[in-house]
GROMACS .gro file of C-alpha atoms in nm:
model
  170
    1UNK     CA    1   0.676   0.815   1.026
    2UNK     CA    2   0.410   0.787   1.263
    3UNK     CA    3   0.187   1.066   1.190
    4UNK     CA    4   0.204   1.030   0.818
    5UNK     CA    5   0.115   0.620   0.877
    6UNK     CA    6  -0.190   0.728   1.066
    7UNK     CA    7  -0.287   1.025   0.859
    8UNK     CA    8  -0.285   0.806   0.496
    9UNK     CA    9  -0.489   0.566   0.703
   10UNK     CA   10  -0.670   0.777   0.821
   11UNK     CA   11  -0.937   0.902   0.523
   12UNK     CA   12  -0.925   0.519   0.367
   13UNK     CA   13  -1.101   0.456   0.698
   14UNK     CA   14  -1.311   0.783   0.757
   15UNK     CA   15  -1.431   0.725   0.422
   16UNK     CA   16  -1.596   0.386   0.490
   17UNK     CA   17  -1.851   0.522   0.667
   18UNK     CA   18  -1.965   0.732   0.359
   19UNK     CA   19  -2.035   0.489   0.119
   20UNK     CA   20  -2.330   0.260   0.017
   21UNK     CA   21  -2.320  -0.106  -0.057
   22UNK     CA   22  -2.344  -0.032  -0.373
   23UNK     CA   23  -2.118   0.279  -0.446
   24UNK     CA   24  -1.863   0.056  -0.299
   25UNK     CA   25  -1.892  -0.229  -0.530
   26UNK     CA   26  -1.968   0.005  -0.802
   27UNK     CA   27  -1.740  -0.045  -1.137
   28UNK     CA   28  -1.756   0.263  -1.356
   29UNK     CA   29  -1.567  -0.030  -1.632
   30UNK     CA   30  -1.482  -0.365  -1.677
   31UNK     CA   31  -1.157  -0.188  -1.665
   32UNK     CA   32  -1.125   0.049  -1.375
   33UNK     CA   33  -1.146  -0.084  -1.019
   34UNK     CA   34  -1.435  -0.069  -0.794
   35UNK     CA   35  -1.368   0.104  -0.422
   36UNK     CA   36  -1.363  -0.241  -0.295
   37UNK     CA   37  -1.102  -0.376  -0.486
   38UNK     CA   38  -0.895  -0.064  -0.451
   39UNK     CA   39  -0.943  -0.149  -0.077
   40UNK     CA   40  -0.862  -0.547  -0.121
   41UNK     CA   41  -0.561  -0.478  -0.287
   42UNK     CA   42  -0.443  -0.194  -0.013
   43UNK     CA   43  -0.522  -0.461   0.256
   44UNK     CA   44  -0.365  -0.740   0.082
   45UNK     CA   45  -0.057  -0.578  -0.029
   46UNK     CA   46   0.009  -0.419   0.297
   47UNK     CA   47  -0.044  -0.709   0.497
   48UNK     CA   48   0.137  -0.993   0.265
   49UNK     CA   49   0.396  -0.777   0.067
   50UNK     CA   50   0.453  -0.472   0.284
   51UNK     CA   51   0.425  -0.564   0.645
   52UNK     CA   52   0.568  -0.918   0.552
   53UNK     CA   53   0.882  -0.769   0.388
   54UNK     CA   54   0.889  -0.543   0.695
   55UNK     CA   55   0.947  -0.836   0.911
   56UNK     CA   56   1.130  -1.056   0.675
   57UNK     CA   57   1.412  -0.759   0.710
   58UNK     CA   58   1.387  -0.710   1.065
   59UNK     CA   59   1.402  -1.105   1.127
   60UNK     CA   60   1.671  -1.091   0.943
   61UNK     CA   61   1.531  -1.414   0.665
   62UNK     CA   62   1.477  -1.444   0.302
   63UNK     CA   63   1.643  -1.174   0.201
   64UNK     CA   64   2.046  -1.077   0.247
   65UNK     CA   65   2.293  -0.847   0.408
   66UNK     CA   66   2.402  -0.532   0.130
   67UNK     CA   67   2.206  -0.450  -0.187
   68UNK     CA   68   2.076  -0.102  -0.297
   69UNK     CA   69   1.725   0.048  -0.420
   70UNK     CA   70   1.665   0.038  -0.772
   71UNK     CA   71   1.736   0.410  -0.996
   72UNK     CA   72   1.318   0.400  -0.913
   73UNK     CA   73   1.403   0.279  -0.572
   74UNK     CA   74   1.593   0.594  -0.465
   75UNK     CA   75   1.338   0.822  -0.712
   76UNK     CA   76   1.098   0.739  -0.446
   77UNK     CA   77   1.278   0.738  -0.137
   78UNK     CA   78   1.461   1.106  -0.237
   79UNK     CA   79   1.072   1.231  -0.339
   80UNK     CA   80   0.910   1.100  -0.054
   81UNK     CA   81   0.663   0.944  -0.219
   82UNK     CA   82   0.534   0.778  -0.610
   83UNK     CA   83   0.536   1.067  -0.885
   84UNK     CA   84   0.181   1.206  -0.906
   85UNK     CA   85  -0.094   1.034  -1.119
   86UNK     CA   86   0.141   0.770  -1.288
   87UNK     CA   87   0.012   0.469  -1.264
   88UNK     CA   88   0.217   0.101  -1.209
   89UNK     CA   89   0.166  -0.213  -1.357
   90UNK     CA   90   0.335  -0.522  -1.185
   91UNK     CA   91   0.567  -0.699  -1.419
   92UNK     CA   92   0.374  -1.050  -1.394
   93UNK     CA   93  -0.014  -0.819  -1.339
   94UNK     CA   94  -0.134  -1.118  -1.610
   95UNK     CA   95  -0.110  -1.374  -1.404
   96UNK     CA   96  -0.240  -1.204  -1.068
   97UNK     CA   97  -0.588  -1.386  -1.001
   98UNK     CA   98  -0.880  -1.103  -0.991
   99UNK     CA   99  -0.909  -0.876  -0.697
  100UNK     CA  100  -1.249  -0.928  -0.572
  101UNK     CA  101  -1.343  -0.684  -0.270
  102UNK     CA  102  -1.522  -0.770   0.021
  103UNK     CA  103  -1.813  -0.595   0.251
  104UNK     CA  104  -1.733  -0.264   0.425
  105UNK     CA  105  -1.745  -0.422   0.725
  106UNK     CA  106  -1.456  -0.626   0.642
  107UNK     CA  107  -1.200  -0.336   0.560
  108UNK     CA  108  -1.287  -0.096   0.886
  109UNK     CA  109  -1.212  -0.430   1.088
  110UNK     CA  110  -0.908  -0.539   0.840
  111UNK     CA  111  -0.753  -0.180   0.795
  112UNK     CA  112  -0.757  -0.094   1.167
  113UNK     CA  113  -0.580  -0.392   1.193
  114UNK     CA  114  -0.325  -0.337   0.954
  115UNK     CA  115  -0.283   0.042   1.036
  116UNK     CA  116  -0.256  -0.115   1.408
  117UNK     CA  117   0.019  -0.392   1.313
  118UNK     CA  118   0.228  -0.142   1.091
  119UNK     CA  119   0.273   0.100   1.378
  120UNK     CA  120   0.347  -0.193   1.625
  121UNK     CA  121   0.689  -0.217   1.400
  122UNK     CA  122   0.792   0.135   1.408
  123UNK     CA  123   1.019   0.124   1.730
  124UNK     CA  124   1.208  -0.229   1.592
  125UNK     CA  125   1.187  -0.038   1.244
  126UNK     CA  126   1.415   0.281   1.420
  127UNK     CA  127   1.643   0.032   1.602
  128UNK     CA  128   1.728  -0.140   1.289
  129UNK     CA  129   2.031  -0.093   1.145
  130UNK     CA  130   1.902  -0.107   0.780
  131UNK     CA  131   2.169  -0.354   0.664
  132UNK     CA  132   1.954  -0.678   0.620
  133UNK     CA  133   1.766  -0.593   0.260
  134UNK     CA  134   1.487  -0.807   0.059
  135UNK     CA  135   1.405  -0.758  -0.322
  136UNK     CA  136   1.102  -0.490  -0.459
  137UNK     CA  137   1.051  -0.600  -0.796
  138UNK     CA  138   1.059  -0.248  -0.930
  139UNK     CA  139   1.217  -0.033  -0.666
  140UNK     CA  140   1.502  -0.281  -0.542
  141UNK     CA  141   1.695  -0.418  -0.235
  142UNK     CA  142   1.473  -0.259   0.064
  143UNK     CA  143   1.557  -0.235   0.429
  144UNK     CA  144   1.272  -0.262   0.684
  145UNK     CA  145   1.258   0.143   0.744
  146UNK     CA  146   1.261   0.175   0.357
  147UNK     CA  147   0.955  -0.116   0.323
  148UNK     CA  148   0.780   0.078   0.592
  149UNK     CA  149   0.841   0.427   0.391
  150UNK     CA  150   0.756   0.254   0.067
  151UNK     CA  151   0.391   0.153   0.284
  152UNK     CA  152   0.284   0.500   0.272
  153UNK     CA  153   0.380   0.580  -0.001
  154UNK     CA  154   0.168   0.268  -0.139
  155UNK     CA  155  -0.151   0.412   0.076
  156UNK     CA  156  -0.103   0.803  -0.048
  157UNK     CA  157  -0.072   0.686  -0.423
  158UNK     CA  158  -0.394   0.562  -0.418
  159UNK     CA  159  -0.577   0.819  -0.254
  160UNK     CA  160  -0.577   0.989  -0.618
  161UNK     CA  161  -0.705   0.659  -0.737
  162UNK     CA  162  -0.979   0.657  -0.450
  163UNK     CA  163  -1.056   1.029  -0.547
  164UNK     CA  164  -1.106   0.926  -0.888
  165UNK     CA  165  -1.328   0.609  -0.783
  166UNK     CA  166  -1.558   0.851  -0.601
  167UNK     CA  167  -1.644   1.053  -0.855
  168UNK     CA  168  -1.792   0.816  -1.072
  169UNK     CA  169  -2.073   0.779  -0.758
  170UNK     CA  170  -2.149   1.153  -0.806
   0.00000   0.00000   0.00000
């Protein structure tokens, strides 16, 4: 779990150092995300849905004891990963305020960070004993070792997206 952690992070932050100012805020459409709100919403999500649910099952709080993954849920978790190029739409996306990205700067310091505080939970992650579960609102009841499978899974789907944001720049 490791390695693949560290290698997903790894070309998000490799790929930092390749881009201008304004490739990164660049929008190909009104529609289609710019790098750095493909970034903000990696950073945000990992930190305050991911890494939050992480915790929320290993502290054993706001979530319960039983429950199962959705039919989605274990899709996922038997394919080791989201099926290639579809895309997901959260059920309440209308409401979400706008992602706005932030400076360059901000995501090497912000996904080193998160990268660092998502590994920091593997070894309580492996001790758990998976029974203490809170809700994914499309994939179900998650422990803390399926929240922390469902993280890089999160980062690897949008490397396609990423791939796709850099070649409007070329």
């Amino acid at each position: 779990m490791k390695d693949k952690l560290i290698e997903s992070f790894k070309s998000y932050i490799e790929s930092l150092d390749s881009y201008s100012d304004e490739e990164f805020a660049f929008k190909y459409s009104p529609d289609i995300w710019s790098l750095a709100q493909m970034y903000e919403h990696l950073q945000v999500t990992g930190f305050v849905f991911f890494l939050a649910n992480i915790n929320r099952c290993l502290e054993h709080r706001k979530g319960q004891l039983g429950g199962t993954p959705s039919e989605s849920g274990n899709f996922v978790l038997k394919n080791n990963g989201f099926p290639l190029k579809q895309k997901f739409k959260r059920p309440d996306a209308e409401i979400n305020p706008v992602i706005t990205g932030q400076s360059i700067a901000h995501y090497k310091e912000g996904f080193k960070k998160l990268q660092g505080a998502l590994l920091a939970t593997i070894e309580a992650v492996e001790q758990d004993a998976g029974e203490y579960r809170t809700n994914h609102f499309y994939f179900g009841m998650l422990n803390a070792k399926e929240w922390l499978l469902n993280t890089e899974f999160h980062l690897r789907h949008h490397l396609t997206q990423k791939e796709e944001l850099e070649s409007y720049l070329r």
